Amino acid sequence: MRRATVILVAVLMLFTAVLSGCSGSSGTGGGKLKGKISFMDVSPRPEREQFFRNMITEFNKEYPDVEVDYQTVPWDDAATKLTNMAAAKQLPDVINIYTGWIPQFVAAEWMIPLDTYLDNAGIKDKFTAFTKGYYWAEQQEIYGHIYSIPDGLMSGGIFVRKDWMEEKNIELSSWTWDDYFYLIEALTDPEQNRYGSSYRGARGAFDRIREYLVSFTEGRMYDDEGNCLLYSEENVERFIKFTDVYMKGYAPKDAINWGFTEMVDNFTGGLTGTLNNDTEVVAICQERMEDSQWTVLPLPASTVDGKTYGASGASYGYAVSSFSKNQDAAWAFIEFLSRPENNAEYCKVMTLIPIRTDVENDPFFSEEGPMAGFLAQVNDPNFVVMASYGPFDYTDLHQGPLHAEVQLYLQGKQSADETLKKLSDELASRMKAYLKDNPGTIPQPKSLVSGD
Amino acid sequence: MSKRRLINILLGTGRFLLLSLFLIGVLAPIYWILVTSFKTDAEIVNVNNITYWPDQFTLDNYESLFNQLDFGIYLRNSILLSLSSAAIVLIYSILGGYALARYKFKSKKMVIGFFLLSQMIPSVLLTIPIYIIYANIGLINSKLGLLILYVIINSPFCLITMRSFFERIPVSLEDAARVDGCNKIQSLWRIIIPVLFPGIVAVFVFAFIGAWNDLLMGVIFTLSASNWTIPVGMKALIGKYNVHWGELMAGGVIALVPTIIMFAFVQRYIVEGLTAGAVKE
Amino acid sequence: MIEKDKKGFPIRSEQRKNWEPYFFLAPVLLSMLIMTGYPLVRSIVMAFLNYKLTEPNNIYFAGLKNFISIFQADPHIPMILLNTIKWVFISVGCQFLLGMILALALKKPFKGRNLYQSIVFLPWAFSSFAVGIMFRWCLNGEYGIVNHVLMQIGLISEKISWLGSSDLALISVIMAMVWIGVPFFAIMYLAALQSIPSDVYEAATIDGCSRIKGFFLITIPYITPTMITTLLLRTIWVFNAIEMIMIMTGGGPAYSSETITSYMYTKAYGTQDFGTAAAMGLLVMIVLMLYSTIFLRSTRYEESGDF
């Protein structure tokens, strides 16, 4: 019933859009939407709050009868909080969803598919190849629908202390994983309390290791039967090589407990010389460091085929809650946030890669500077987005075993072989179980340009 | 005799040393957060030069808490909620404590057992059901909702404590009042409460601190920053991108100041209130 | 016949009116029943259901499946149980001992005792979150003041990673917990010690009783009720305390500072399997209830405790 209404309204909206000569997506039907919607920012910061409050004011000029309630929750507690809300069927109408939560939210049916909305708005083609070819393509492959509109896109890179490199006269002729390990070792200087790497030891630890391991498997995670490719005799050696960054003291001992926050904090604070992290960290570096101190290098290339394998996508997206009583208004707000000018402003504040084609040419993104590098990387035919962990819900793995098992190795409590085997067995068993009910869902690496 | 004196001197010295150790143990960490809160970001994370006193004394951290963030509002919310919930807990405790101390009734043990049981429930079992209740009666994101939670959380311990205070006051005191023609409530109000004053202060402080320091409920049951309390505001300083150590330490100091002031005034009453036999027959 | 209460005060017949105590207790009991009673009943039901938030259409009665799965699939449970025992007993034990020592040292008045007390009892007024942050900052392996001081006075030659080593992480968190918990014991015991009438000691001195003997024969029995109440409550609180662990180590590295309660919390929100979480929660409560009953029975609370 509700679905039918949605479609009906959507069709009506399309109709009015056609009548008004498709003069941009703005204004049409704005006056008709009424009611109250809530939007929860899961990573509040003063500049974000400022941005969203401005957006709401602008939005209300067009939709005066839609009241938007801006809500916040500390990032650390966001997941817990949303679970509580969802259990009470009280999710915010517009969910600011972290990409890692998507499998769980889809499984729990907490979000509605946005395909119809997107088609009816007729704006799908105006999104970048990156958005369509990777972000949405993957959601469609796995779930059959598009569930979220990314807020901005990002990709990995290696943040480096330029000044330390100059001091040590380090020159890099090529940039493969081996050069990366060499750089970390060379930047380490116990005398000066300098460590080569902001090693990630806590949540997300295995994401980094995986990035290196898949550079030997052409970006693949599983074979056609769902066996995990990460475990092999050679890969155990590579696992050891990667974790040696920690074991050999090129990272502080405390780094075993480091997550995202601590990695960034200690790089900008001057304790570590390299940081493997995402586009969004550019803003933090700009804020907290001198320009002469740092630069961003692309992800290192594979030593096998010279291609670059990395994760890429969005940190957050916007989705509509399935409990929402005002789904149309919620969509209208998302559509508003995704407009070129608004998205451009957001991406500048947050240093992300824009989602709209019209924005890519904005000098902020296209000219010299860290953002241009990221943009170049994702448009490079040699850049391959590695296969994801899988279509199954792996939040619990991500919150525990995926780093805890590695920590056991780092603390000398189990061998590298055991660690890698345990993790890839667990992943394989989940993949196979999922495959039984959903054939043909093995995640594949994607090359953006060629795929489009 | 001289042996006894020697022992006394030794004991005195030992006691002095012991007390000094405790003092250092308490003050050292507090000193460190205080000093950190006055440092610039650059100085805080400078590994090569750890300073015991800020090289560059700054109030920036405090300023940004109040100007960029809304710590003024959080502070107001915290004070408001802690004071009002402590007042209600106090009333609950006086009434309930009196009932448990002065009456014999069948389900007394059950009541006490229930209070004890309520302390054993892990929070993970509580939050979702309460969220559902709250969502249905519109108490999410309201100060009233938090107030009720703080009363519930802090009542059992305060009530049990209050009960033992009542038990220390002889019934004869009440009888005397009764002779003067007071009814039960009047005698409670006019005679018992004044005698109980230190105990009342103690319970009030227990409840105040319980509410003041809550983090979980504040995080789960508020939706907008205008309803945040200080601990929630502090938690938000641990961002996805970085920990604002300077601001976090400054927030910690702000959270401490009211409790320190309160403690300086009422600490005496707390010990006194908990001391039995203060009321002589 | 005049009935007497346990302190020997007479209870008058009119005070046995049935409705009066309930009237006084009604406000608190009613609000507590709604806010803890309902969640409790719901949890008991959920513990026997297959109840995953990620499988909204697959909720069914599962018998004991949740309870069995706690122990079956998880190889880390034994270590976490051991951690829990360490966490509870070491931290409560240290709080108790240090609190007692502090109270004894404070018993005799001295100049400035009031000021001293208002400082030394301060940690009790702090939140575990703030203390956790404070200790995490002080114990930071690189910029931590603790390492810095220890190195300066030559006790250690290399920086110690307090929170990053599986041998030290739990102890570090326990240290913070002890710091925050000592004043509670000290306040309670100081009050109890001061309640001992001085003539009791005087009589003992005349009888030629030594200090140590006096301590065990007079002091300890006198403050036993307080000890029972404080130890019992504190044990329950510490058992359920997770904030400090979450903020300092997040249970890591490699589960080395995880307790059953913090593990349950992380698991529940990670897997969204609230059936298993409820089962774990119930087990925790049953253990605590057993502990309380045994503890109260063995200390003969009928005569002495506040319960």
Coordinates of N, CA, C and O in Angstrom, one line a residue, chain B residues 30-135:
Chain B
I30 N 45.2 14.6 38.6 CA 44.3 15.9 38.4 C 45.2 17.0 38.0 O 44.9 17.8 37.1
Y31 N 46.4 17.1 38.6 CA 47.3 18.1 38.2 C 47.6 18.0 36.7 O 47.7 19.0 35.9
W32 N 47.8 16.8 36.2 CA 48.2 16.6 34.9 C 47.2 17.0 33.9 O 47.4 17.6 32.8
I33 N 45.9 16.7 34.2 CA 44.9 17.1 33.3 C 44.7 18.7 33.3 O 44.4 19.3 32.3
L34 N 44.9 19.2 34.5 CA 44.7 20.7 34.6 C 45.8 21.4 33.8 O 45.5 22.3 33.0
V35 N 47.0 20.9 33.9 CA 48.1 21.5 33.2 C 47.9 21.3 31.7 O 48.1 22.2 30.9
T36 N 47.5 20.1 31.3 CA 47.3 19.8 29.9 C 46.2 20.8 29.3 O 46.3 21.2 28.2
S37 N 45.2 21.1 30.1 CA 44.1 21.9 29.6 C 44.6 23.3 29.3 O 43.9 24.0 28.6
F38 N 45.7 23.7 29.8 CA 46.2 25.1 29.5 C 47.3 25.1 28.5 O 48.0 26.1 28.2
K39 N 47.5 23.9 27.8 CA 48.6 23.9 26.8 C 48.0 24.0 25.4 O 46.8 23.7 25.2
T40 N 48.8 24.4 24.5 CA 48.4 24.5 23.1 C 48.4 23.1 22.5 O 49.1 22.2 23.1
D41 N 47.7 22.8 21.5 CA 47.7 21.5 20.8 C 49.1 21.0 20.5 O 49.5 19.9 20.7
A42 N 49.9 21.9 20.0 CA 51.3 21.6 19.6 C 52.1 21.1 20.8 O 52.8 20.1 20.7
E43 N 51.9 21.7 21.9 CA 52.7 21.4 23.0 C 52.2 20.0 23.6 O 53.0 19.2 24.1
I44 N 50.9 19.8 23.5 CA 50.3 18.6 24.1 C 50.9 17.4 23.5 O 51.2 16.4 24.2
V45 N 51.0 17.4 22.2 CA 51.5 16.2 21.5 C 52.9 16.2 21.1 O 53.4 15.4 20.3
N46 N 53.7 17.1 21.7 CA 55.1 17.1 21.5 C 55.9 16.0 22.3 O 56.1 16.2 23.5
V47 N 56.2 15.0 21.6 CA 56.8 13.9 22.3 C 58.2 14.2 22.8 O 58.7 13.6 23.8
N48 N 58.9 15.1 22.2 CA 60.3 15.3 22.5 C 60.4 16.2 23.7 O 61.5 16.4 24.3
N49 N 59.4 16.9 24.1 CA 59.5 17.8 25.2 C 58.2 17.8 26.0 O 57.3 18.5 25.7
I50 N 58.2 16.9 27.0 CA 57.1 16.9 27.9 C 57.2 17.9 29.0 O 58.2 17.9 29.7
T51 N 56.3 18.8 29.1 CA 56.5 19.9 30.0 C 55.5 19.8 31.2 O 54.4 19.5 31.1
Y52 N 56.1 20.1 32.4 CA 55.3 20.0 33.6 C 54.5 21.2 33.8 O 53.6 21.3 34.6
W53 N 54.9 22.3 33.2 CA 54.1 23.5 33.2 C 54.0 24.1 31.8 O 55.0 24.0 31.1
P54 N 52.9 24.6 31.4 CA 52.8 25.0 30.0 C 53.8 26.0 29.6 O 54.0 27.0 30.3
D55 N 54.5 25.8 28.5 CA 55.5 26.8 28.0 C 54.7 28.0 27.5 O 55.2 29.1 27.7
Q56 N 53.6 27.7 27.0 CA 52.8 28.8 26.4 C 51.4 28.6 27.0 O 50.6 27.9 26.5
F57 N 51.2 29.3 28.1 CA 49.9 29.2 28.8 C 48.8 29.8 27.9 O 48.9 30.9 27.4
T58 N 47.7 29.0 27.7 CA 46.6 29.4 26.9 C 45.3 29.0 27.4 O 45.1 28.0 28.1
L59 N 44.3 29.8 27.2 CA 42.9 29.5 27.6 C 42.1 29.1 26.4 O 40.9 29.0 26.5
D60 N 42.8 28.9 25.2 CA 42.1 28.6 24.0 C 41.1 27.4 24.1 O 40.1 27.4 23.6
N61 N 41.6 26.4 24.8 CA 40.8 25.2 24.9 C 39.5 25.5 25.6 O 38.4 25.0 25.2
Y62 N 39.5 26.3 26.6 CA 38.3 26.7 27.3 C 37.4 27.5 26.4 O 36.2 27.4 26.4
E63 N 38.1 28.5 25.8 CA 37.4 29.4 24.9 C 36.6 28.6 23.8 O 35.4 28.9 23.6
S64 N 37.3 27.7 23.2 CA 36.6 27.0 22.1 C 35.5 26.1 22.6 O 34.5 25.8 21.9
L65 N 35.6 25.6 23.9 CA 34.5 24.8 24.4 C 33.2 25.7 24.5 O 32.1 25.2 24.3
F66 N 33.4 26.9 25.0 CA 32.3 27.7 25.2 C 31.8 28.5 24.0 O 30.7 28.8 23.8
N67 N 32.8 28.8 23.1 CA 32.4 29.6 21.9 C 32.1 28.8 20.7 O 31.0 28.9 20.2
Q68 N 33.0 27.8 20.4 CA 32.7 27.0 19.2 C 31.7 25.9 19.5 O 30.8 25.6 18.7
L69 N 31.8 25.3 20.7 CA 30.9 24.3 21.1 C 30.0 24.9 22.2 O 30.2 26.0 22.6
D70 N 29.0 24.1 22.5 CA 28.0 24.7 23.5 C 28.2 24.3 24.9 O 27.2 23.9 25.5
F71 N 29.4 24.3 25.4 CA 29.6 23.8 26.7 C 28.8 24.5 27.8 O 28.4 24.0 28.8
G72 N 28.5 25.8 27.5 CA 27.6 26.6 28.4 C 26.3 25.9 28.6 O 25.8 25.7 29.7
I73 N 25.7 25.4 27.4 CA 24.4 24.8 27.5 C 24.5 23.4 28.2 O 23.7 23.1 29.0
Y74 N 25.6 22.7 27.9 CA 25.8 21.4 28.5 C 25.9 21.5 30.0 O 25.4 20.7 30.8
L75 N 26.7 22.6 30.4 CA 26.9 22.8 31.8 C 25.5 23.1 32.5 O 25.2 22.6 33.6
R76 N 24.8 23.9 31.9 CA 23.4 24.3 32.4 C 22.6 23.0 32.5 O 22.0 22.8 33.6
N77 N 22.5 22.2 31.5 CA 21.7 21.0 31.5 C 22.2 20.1 32.6 O 21.4 19.5 33.4
S78 N 23.5 19.9 32.7 CA 24.0 19.0 33.8 C 23.6 19.5 35.2 O 23.2 18.7 36.0
I79 N 23.8 20.8 35.4 CA 23.5 21.3 36.7 C 22.0 21.1 37.0 O 21.6 20.6 38.0
L80 N 21.2 21.5 36.0 CA 19.7 21.4 36.2 C 19.3 20.0 36.5 O 18.5 19.7 37.4
L81 N 19.8 19.1 35.7 CA 19.3 17.7 35.8 C 19.8 17.1 37.1 O 19.1 16.3 37.8
S82 N 21.1 17.4 37.4 CA 21.6 16.7 38.6 C 20.9 17.3 39.9 O 20.6 16.5 40.8
L83 N 20.7 18.6 39.9 CA 20.1 19.1 41.1 C 18.6 18.6 41.2 O 18.2 18.1 42.3
S84 N 17.9 18.7 40.1 CA 16.5 18.3 40.3 C 16.3 16.8 40.5 O 15.5 16.4 41.3
S85 N 17.2 16.0 39.9 CA 17.0 14.5 40.1 C 17.4 14.2 41.5 O 16.8 13.4 42.2
A86 N 18.5 14.9 42.0 CA 18.9 14.6 43.4 C 17.8 15.0 44.4 O 17.6 14.3 45.4
A87 N 17.1 16.1 44.1 CA 16.0 16.5 45.0 C 14.9 15.4 45.1 O 14.5 15.1 46.1
I88 N 14.6 14.9 43.9 CA 13.5 13.9 43.9 C 14.0 12.6 44.6 O 13.3 12.0 45.3
V89 N 15.3 12.2 44.2 CA 15.8 11.0 44.9 C 15.8 11.2 46.4 O 15.4 10.3 47.1
L90 N 16.0 12.4 46.9 CA 16.1 12.6 48.3 C 14.7 12.4 48.9 O 14.5 11.7 49.9
I91 N 13.7 12.9 48.2 CA 12.3 12.7 48.7 C 11.9 11.3 48.7 O 11.5 10.7 49.7
Y92 N 12.2 10.6 47.6 CA 12.0 9.2 47.5 C 12.7 8.4 48.7 O 12.1 7.5 49.3
S93 N 13.9 8.8 48.9 CA 14.7 8.1 49.9 C 14.2 8.3 51.3 O 14.2 7.4 52.1
I94 N 13.8 9.6 51.6 CA 13.3 9.9 52.9 C 12.0 9.1 53.2 O 11.9 8.4 54.2
L95 N 11.1 9.1 52.2 CA 9.9 8.4 52.4 C 10.1 6.9 52.5 O 9.7 6.2 53.4
G96 N 10.8 6.4 51.5 CA 11.1 4.9 51.4 C 12.0 4.4 52.5 O 11.7 3.4 53.1
G97 N 13.0 5.2 52.8 CA 13.9 4.8 53.9 C 13.2 4.8 55.2 O 13.4 3.9 56.0
Y98 N 12.3 5.7 55.4 CA 11.5 5.7 56.7 C 10.7 4.5 56.8 O 10.6 3.8 57.8
A99 N 10.0 4.2 55.7 CA 9.1 3.0 55.6 C 9.9 1.7 56.0 O 9.5 0.9 56.7
L100 N 11.1 1.6 55.4 CA 11.9 0.4 55.6 C 12.5 0.3 57.0 O 12.7 -0.8 57.5
A101 N 12.7 1.5 57.5 CA 13.4 1.5 58.8 C 12.4 1.3 60.0 O 12.6 0.7 61.0
R102 N 11.2 1.8 59.8 CA 10.3 1.9 60.9 C 9.1 0.9 60.9 O 8.4 0.8 61.8
Y103 N 9.0 0.2 59.8 CA 7.8 -0.7 59.7 C 8.2 -2.1 59.6 O 9.3 -2.4 59.0
K104 N 7.4 -3.0 60.1 CA 7.6 -4.4 59.7 C 6.4 -4.7 58.8 O 5.3 -4.6 59.1
F105 N 6.7 -5.2 57.6 CA 5.7 -5.7 56.8 C 6.2 -6.8 55.9 O 7.4 -7.0 55.7
K106 N 5.2 -7.5 55.4 CA 5.4 -8.8 54.8 C 6.5 -8.8 53.7 O 7.5 -9.5 53.7
S107 N 6.3 -7.9 52.8 CA 7.1 -7.9 51.6 C 8.4 -7.1 51.7 O 9.0 -6.7 50.7
K108 N 8.8 -6.7 52.9 CA 9.9 -5.8 53.1 C 11.2 -6.4 52.5 O 11.9 -5.8 51.8
K109 N 11.4 -7.7 52.7 CA 12.6 -8.4 52.2 C 12.5 -8.4 50.7 O 13.6 -8.2 50.0
M110 N 11.3 -8.6 50.2 CA 11.2 -8.6 48.7 C 11.6 -7.2 48.1 O 12.2 -7.1 47.1
V111 N 11.1 -6.2 48.8 CA 11.4 -4.8 48.3 C 12.9 -4.6 48.3 O 13.5 -4.1 47.3
I112 N 13.5 -4.9 49.4 CA 15.0 -4.7 49.5 C 15.7 -5.6 48.4 O 16.6 -5.1 47.8
G113 N 15.2 -6.8 48.3 CA 15.8 -7.7 47.3 C 15.6 -7.1 45.9 O 16.6 -7.2 45.1
F114 N 14.5 -6.5 45.6 CA 14.3 -5.9 44.3 C 15.3 -4.7 44.1 O 15.8 -4.6 43.0
F115 N 15.5 -3.9 45.1 CA 16.5 -2.8 45.0 C 17.8 -3.4 44.6 O 18.6 -2.9 43.8
L116 N 18.2 -4.4 45.4 CA 19.5 -5.0 45.1 C 19.6 -5.6 43.7 O 20.6 -5.4 43.0
L117 N 18.5 -6.3 43.3 CA 18.4 -6.9 42.0 C 18.6 -5.8 40.9 O 19.3 -6.0 39.9
S118 N 18.0 -4.6 41.1 CA 18.0 -3.6 40.1 C 19.4 -3.1 39.8 O 19.7 -2.6 38.8
Q119 N 20.3 -3.3 40.8 CA 21.7 -2.9 40.6 C 22.5 -3.9 39.8 O 23.5 -3.7 39.3
M120 N 21.9 -5.1 39.6 CA 22.6 -6.2 38.9 C 22.3 -6.2 37.4 O 22.9 -6.9 36.7
I121 N 21.3 -5.5 37.0 CA 20.9 -5.6 35.6 C 22.0 -4.9 34.7 O 22.2 -3.7 34.8
P122 N 22.6 -5.6 33.8 CA 23.5 -5.0 32.9 C 22.8 -3.9 32.0 O 21.7 -4.2 31.5
S123 N 23.5 -2.9 31.7 CA 22.9 -1.8 30.9 C 22.4 -2.2 29.5 O 21.5 -1.7 29.0
V124 N 23.1 -3.2 29.0 CA 22.7 -3.6 27.6 C 21.3 -4.2 27.6 O 20.6 -4.2 26.6
L125 N 20.8 -4.7 28.7 CA 19.5 -5.2 28.8 C 18.4 -4.1 29.0 O 17.3 -4.2 28.7
L126 N 18.9 -3.0 29.4 CA 18.0 -1.9 29.8 C 17.7 -0.9 28.7 O 16.5 -0.5 28.5
T127 N 18.7 -0.5 27.9 CA 18.5 0.6 27.1 C 17.5 0.4 26.0 O 16.6 1.3 25.8
I128 N 17.4 -0.7 25.3 CA 16.5 -0.8 24.2 C 15.0 -0.8 24.7 O 14.2 -0.1 24.2
P129 N 14.7 -1.7 25.8 CA 13.3 -1.6 26.2 C 12.9 -0.2 26.7 O 11.8 0.2 26.4
I130 N 13.8 0.5 27.4 CA 13.5 1.8 27.9 C 13.3 2.7 26.7 O 12.4 3.6 26.7
Y131 N 14.1 2.5 25.7 CA 14.0 3.4 24.5 C 12.6 3.2 23.9 O 11.9 4.1 23.5
I132 N 12.1 1.9 23.9 CA 10.8 1.7 23.3 C 9.7 2.3 24.2 O 8.8 3.0 23.6
I133 N 9.8 2.2 25.5 CA 8.8 2.9 26.4 C 8.9 4.4 26.1 O 7.8 5.0 25.9
Y134 N 10.0 4.9 26.1 CA 10.2 6.4 25.9 C 9.6 6.8 24.6 O 9.0 7.9 24.5
A135 N 9.9 6.1 23.6 CA 9.5 6.5 22.2 C 8.0 6.5 22.2 O 7.4 7.4 21.5

